[in-house]
Tab-separated table of C-alpha atoms and ligand atoms in Angstrom:
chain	number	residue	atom	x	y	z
A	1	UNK	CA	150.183	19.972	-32.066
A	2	UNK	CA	150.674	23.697	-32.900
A	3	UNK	CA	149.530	24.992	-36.342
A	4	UNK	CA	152.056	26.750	-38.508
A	5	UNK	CA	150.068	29.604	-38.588
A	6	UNK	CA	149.868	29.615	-34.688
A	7	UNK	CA	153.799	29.034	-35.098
A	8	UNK	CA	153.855	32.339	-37.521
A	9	UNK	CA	151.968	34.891	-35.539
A	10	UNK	CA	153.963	33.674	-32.065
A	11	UNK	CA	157.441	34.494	-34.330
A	12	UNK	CA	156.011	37.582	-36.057
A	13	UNK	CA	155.021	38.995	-32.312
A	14	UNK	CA	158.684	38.870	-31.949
A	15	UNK	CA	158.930	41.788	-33.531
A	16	UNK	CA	155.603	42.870	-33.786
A	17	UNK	CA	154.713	43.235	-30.128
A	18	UNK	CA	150.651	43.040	-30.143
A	19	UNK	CA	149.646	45.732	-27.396
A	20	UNK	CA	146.724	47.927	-26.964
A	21	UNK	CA	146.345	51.042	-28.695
A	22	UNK	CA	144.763	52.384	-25.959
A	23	UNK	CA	146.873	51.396	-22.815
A	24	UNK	CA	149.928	49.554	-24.544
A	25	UNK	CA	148.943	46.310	-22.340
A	26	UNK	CA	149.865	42.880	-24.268
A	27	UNK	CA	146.797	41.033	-22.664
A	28	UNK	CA	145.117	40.936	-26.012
A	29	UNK	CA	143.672	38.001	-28.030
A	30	UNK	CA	145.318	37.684	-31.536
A	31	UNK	CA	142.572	39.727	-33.459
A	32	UNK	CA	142.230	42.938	-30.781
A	33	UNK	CA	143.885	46.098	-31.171
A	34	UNK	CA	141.936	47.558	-27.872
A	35	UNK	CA	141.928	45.915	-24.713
A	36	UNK	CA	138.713	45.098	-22.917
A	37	UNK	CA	139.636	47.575	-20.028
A	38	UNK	CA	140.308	50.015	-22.594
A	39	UNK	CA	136.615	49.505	-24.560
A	40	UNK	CA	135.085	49.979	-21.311
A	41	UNK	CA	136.582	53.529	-20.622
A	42	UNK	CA	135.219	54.381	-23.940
A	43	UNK	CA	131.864	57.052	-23.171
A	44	UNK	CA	129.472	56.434	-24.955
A	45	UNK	CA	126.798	59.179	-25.846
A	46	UNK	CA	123.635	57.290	-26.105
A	47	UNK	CA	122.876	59.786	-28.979
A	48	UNK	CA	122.345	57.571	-31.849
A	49	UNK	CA	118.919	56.736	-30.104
A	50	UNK	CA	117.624	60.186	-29.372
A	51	UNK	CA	116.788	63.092	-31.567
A	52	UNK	CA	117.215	66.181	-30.730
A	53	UNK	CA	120.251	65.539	-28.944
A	54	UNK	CA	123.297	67.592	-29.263
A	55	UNK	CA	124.717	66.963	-32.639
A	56	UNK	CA	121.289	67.367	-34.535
A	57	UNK	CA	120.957	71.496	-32.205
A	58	UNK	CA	124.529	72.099	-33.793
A	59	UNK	CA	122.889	72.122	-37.112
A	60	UNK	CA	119.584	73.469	-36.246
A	61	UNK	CA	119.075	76.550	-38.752
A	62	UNK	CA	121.918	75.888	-40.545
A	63	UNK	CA	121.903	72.764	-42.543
A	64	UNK	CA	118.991	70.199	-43.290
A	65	UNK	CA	120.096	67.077	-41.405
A	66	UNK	CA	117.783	64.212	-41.536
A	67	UNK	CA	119.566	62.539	-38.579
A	68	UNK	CA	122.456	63.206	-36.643
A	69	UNK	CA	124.890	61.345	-33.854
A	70	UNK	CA	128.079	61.418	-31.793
A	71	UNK	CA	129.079	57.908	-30.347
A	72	UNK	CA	131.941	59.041	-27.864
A	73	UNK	CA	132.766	61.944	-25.269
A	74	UNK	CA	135.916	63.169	-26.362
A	75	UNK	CA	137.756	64.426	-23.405
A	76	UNK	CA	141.662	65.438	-23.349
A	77	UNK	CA	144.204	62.559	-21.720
A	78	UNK	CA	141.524	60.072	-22.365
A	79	UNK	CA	141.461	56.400	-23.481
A	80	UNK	CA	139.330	57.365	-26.619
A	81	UNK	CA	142.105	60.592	-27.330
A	82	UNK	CA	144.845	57.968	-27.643
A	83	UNK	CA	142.979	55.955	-29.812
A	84	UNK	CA	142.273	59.092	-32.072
A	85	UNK	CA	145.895	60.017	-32.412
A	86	UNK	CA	146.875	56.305	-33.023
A	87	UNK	CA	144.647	56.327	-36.134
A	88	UNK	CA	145.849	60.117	-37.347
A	89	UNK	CA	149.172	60.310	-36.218
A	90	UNK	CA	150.628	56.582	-35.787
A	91	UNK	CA	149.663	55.059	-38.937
A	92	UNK	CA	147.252	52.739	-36.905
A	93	UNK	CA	144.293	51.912	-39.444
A	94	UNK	CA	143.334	48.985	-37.438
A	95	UNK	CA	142.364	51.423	-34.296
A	96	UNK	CA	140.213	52.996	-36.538
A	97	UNK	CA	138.571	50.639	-38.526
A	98	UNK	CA	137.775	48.802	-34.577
A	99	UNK	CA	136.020	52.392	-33.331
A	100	UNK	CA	134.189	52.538	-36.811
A	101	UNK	CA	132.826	48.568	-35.888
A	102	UNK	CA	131.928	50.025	-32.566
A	103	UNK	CA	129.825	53.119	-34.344
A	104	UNK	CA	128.135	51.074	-36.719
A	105	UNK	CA	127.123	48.627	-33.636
A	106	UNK	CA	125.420	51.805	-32.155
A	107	UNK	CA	123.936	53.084	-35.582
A	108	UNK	CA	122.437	48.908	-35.988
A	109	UNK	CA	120.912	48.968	-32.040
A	110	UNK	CA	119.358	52.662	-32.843
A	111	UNK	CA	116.254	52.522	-34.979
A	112	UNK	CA	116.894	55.702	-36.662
A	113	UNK	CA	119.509	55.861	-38.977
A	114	UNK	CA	117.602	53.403	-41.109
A	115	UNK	CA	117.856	52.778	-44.796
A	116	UNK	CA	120.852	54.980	-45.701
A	117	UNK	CA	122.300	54.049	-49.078
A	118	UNK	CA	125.965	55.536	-48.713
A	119	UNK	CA	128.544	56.464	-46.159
A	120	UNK	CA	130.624	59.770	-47.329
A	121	UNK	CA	133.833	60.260	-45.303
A	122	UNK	CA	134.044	63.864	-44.558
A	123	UNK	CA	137.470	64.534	-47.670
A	124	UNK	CA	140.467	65.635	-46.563
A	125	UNK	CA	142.643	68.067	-48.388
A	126	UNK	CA	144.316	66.114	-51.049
A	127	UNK	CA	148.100	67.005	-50.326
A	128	UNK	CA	146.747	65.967	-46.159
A	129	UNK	CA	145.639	62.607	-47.021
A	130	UNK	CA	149.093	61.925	-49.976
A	131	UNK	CA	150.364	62.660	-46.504
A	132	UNK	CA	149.232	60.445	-44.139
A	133	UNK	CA	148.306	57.686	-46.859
A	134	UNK	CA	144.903	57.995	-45.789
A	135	UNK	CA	141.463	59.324	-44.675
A	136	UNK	CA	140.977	58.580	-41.211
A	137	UNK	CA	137.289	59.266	-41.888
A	138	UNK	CA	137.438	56.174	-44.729
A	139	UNK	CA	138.793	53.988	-42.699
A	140	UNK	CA	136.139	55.105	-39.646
A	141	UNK	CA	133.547	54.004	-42.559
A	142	UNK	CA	135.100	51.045	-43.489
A	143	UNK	CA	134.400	49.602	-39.861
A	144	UNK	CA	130.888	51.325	-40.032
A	145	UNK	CA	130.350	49.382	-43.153
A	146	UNK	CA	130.887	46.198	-41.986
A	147	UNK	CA	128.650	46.360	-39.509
A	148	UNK	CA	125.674	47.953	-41.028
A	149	UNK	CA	125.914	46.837	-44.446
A	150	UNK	CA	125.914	50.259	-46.403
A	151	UNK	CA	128.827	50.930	-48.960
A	152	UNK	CA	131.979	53.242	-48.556
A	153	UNK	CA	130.897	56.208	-51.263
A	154	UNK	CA	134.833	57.525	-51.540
A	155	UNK	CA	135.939	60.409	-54.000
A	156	UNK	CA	132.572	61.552	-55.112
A	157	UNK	CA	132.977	64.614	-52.614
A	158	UNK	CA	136.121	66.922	-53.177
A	159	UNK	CA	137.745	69.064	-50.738
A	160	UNK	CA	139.940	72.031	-52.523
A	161	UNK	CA	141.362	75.171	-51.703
A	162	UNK	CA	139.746	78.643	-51.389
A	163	UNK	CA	140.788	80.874	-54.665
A	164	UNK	CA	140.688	84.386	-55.469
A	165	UNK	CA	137.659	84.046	-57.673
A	166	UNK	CA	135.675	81.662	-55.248
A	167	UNK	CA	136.268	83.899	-52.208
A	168	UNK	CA	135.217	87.059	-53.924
A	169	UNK	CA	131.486	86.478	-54.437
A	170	UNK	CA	128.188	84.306	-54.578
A	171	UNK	CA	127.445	81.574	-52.192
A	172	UNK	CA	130.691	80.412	-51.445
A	173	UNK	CA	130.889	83.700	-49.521
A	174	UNK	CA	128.900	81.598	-46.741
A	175	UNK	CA	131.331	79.737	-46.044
A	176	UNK	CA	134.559	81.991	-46.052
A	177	UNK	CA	135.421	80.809	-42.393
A	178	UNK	CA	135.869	77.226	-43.736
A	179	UNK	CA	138.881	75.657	-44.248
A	180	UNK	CA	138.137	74.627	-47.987
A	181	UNK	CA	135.388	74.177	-50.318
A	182	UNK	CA	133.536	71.147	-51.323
A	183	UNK	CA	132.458	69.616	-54.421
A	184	UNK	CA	130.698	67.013	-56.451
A	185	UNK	CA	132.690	65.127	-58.545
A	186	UNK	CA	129.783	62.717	-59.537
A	187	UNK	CA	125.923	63.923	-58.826
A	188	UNK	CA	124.465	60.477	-60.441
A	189	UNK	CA	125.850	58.880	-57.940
A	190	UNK	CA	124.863	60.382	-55.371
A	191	UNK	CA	121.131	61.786	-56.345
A	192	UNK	CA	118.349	60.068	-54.898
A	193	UNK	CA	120.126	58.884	-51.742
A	194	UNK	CA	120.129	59.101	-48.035
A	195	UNK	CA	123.803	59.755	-47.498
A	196	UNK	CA	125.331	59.544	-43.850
A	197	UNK	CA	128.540	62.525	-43.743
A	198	UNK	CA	130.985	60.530	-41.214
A	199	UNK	CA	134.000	62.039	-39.341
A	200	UNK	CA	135.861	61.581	-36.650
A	201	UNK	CA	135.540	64.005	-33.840
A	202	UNK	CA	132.739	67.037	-33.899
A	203	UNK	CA	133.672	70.316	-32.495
A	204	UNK	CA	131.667	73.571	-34.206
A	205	UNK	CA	130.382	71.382	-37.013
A	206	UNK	CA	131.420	74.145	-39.460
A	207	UNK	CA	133.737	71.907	-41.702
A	208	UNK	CA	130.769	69.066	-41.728
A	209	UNK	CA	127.915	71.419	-42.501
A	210	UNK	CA	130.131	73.101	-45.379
A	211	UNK	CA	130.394	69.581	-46.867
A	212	UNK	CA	127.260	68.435	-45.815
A	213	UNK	CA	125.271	71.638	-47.554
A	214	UNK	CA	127.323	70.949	-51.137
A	215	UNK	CA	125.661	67.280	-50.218
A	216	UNK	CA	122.524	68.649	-50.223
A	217	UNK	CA	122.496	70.852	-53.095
A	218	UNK	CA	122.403	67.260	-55.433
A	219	UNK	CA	119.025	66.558	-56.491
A	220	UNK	CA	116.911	64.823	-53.811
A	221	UNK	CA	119.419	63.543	-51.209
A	222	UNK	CA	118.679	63.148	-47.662
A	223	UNK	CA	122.027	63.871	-44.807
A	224	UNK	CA	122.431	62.651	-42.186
A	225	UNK	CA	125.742	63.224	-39.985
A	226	UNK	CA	127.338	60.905	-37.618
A	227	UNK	CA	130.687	61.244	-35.907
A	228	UNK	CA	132.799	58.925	-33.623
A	229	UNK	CA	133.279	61.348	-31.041
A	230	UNK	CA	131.823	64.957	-29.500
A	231	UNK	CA	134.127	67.641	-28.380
A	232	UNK	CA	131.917	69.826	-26.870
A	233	UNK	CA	133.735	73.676	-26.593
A	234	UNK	CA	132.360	74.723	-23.458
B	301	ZN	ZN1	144.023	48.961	-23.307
């Protein structure tokens, strides 16, 4: 005898058509969003297990990172590219919180990244994420989360503007070539804590190390950085 609920989901794919994010094939079981073909395309980095590797040398002399990891290659016309733009640009949370699963599997098998006490999704600008209805880095952590067991830490890092007065002098001069400034909205929170900075795809790490150095400036914290993807720019 078929369940209602079987009944339900065969109706609601009706309409619905379950296909994969990646490929658009409808060989899925009722709980994927990415194929099996399409997981398999996905390249992995192997970072997460190695230090030293190319994420940490981005930040070498210029922020204090504890730890730091890519888990894909991004390449252009890729599996992993499609996947990307379904989470930013398609409204496709699901994608995302499936690659953020996938990170946190690689973060649990690696035995650094150990006792972190809070994932910080790198902020967007606030009028950016009104826009889209979302961080695509929160929902990244939210899959991370489940698997490693460390809470989401959202809105205690704000993203603003550049002003007049900011721009003109002191340390924020640093970062003039950054597209916004970050701040703390609640230091208790965060002081005392390993923190992990997450975002989706690393390019010059300039954006991540402006965020990740207002991180740092809270009493006693430890960063470290991981990303879902690499885009090298060579
Ligand atoms: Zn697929």
């Amino acid at each position: 005898m078929i369940s209602t609920n079987k009944l339900l989901q065969d109706f609601s794919h009706l309409f619905y058509p379950h296909t994969c994010a990646g490929c658009g094939s409808d060989l899925l079981e009722e709980t994927q969003t990415i194929c099996l073909h399409c997981y398999s395309h996905l390249p992995e980095t192997g970072f997460f297990a190695h230090p030293g590797n190319p994420i940490e040398k981005i930040f070498y002399g210029r922020l204090h990172v504890a730890e730091a990891a890519a888990g894909y290659y991004f390449t252009k016309n890729s599996v992993l590219q499609r996947l990307i733009h379904q989470l930013k640009y398609n409204g496709n949370q699901e994608v995302g919180r499936q690659l953020g699963r996938w990170l946190g599997t690689q973060i649990l098998k690696s035995s650094r990244f150990t006792q972190i006490h809070g994932l910080i999704p790198l902020p967007l600008f606030p009028e950016k994420e009104k826009k889209r209805g979302y961080n695509q880095a929160t929902v990244l952590c939210e899959g991370v989360s489940e698997i490693i067991n460390v809470p989401v830490l959202k809105d205690l890092v704000i993203r603003k503007r550049y002003t007049d007065t900011q721009t003109k002098k002191g340390r924020n001069d640093r970062w003039k070539n950054v597209d916004g400034s970050f701040e703390i909205s609640d230091h208790a929170q965060l002081q005392h804590k390993h923190l992990m900075l997450v975002d989706d795809v690393i390019t010059t790490g300039a954006t991540l190390e402006a965020c990740g150095y207002a991180i740092t400036e809270i009493e006693n914290t430890k960063l470290s950085i991981a990303t879902l993807a690499w885009a090298s720019d060579d």
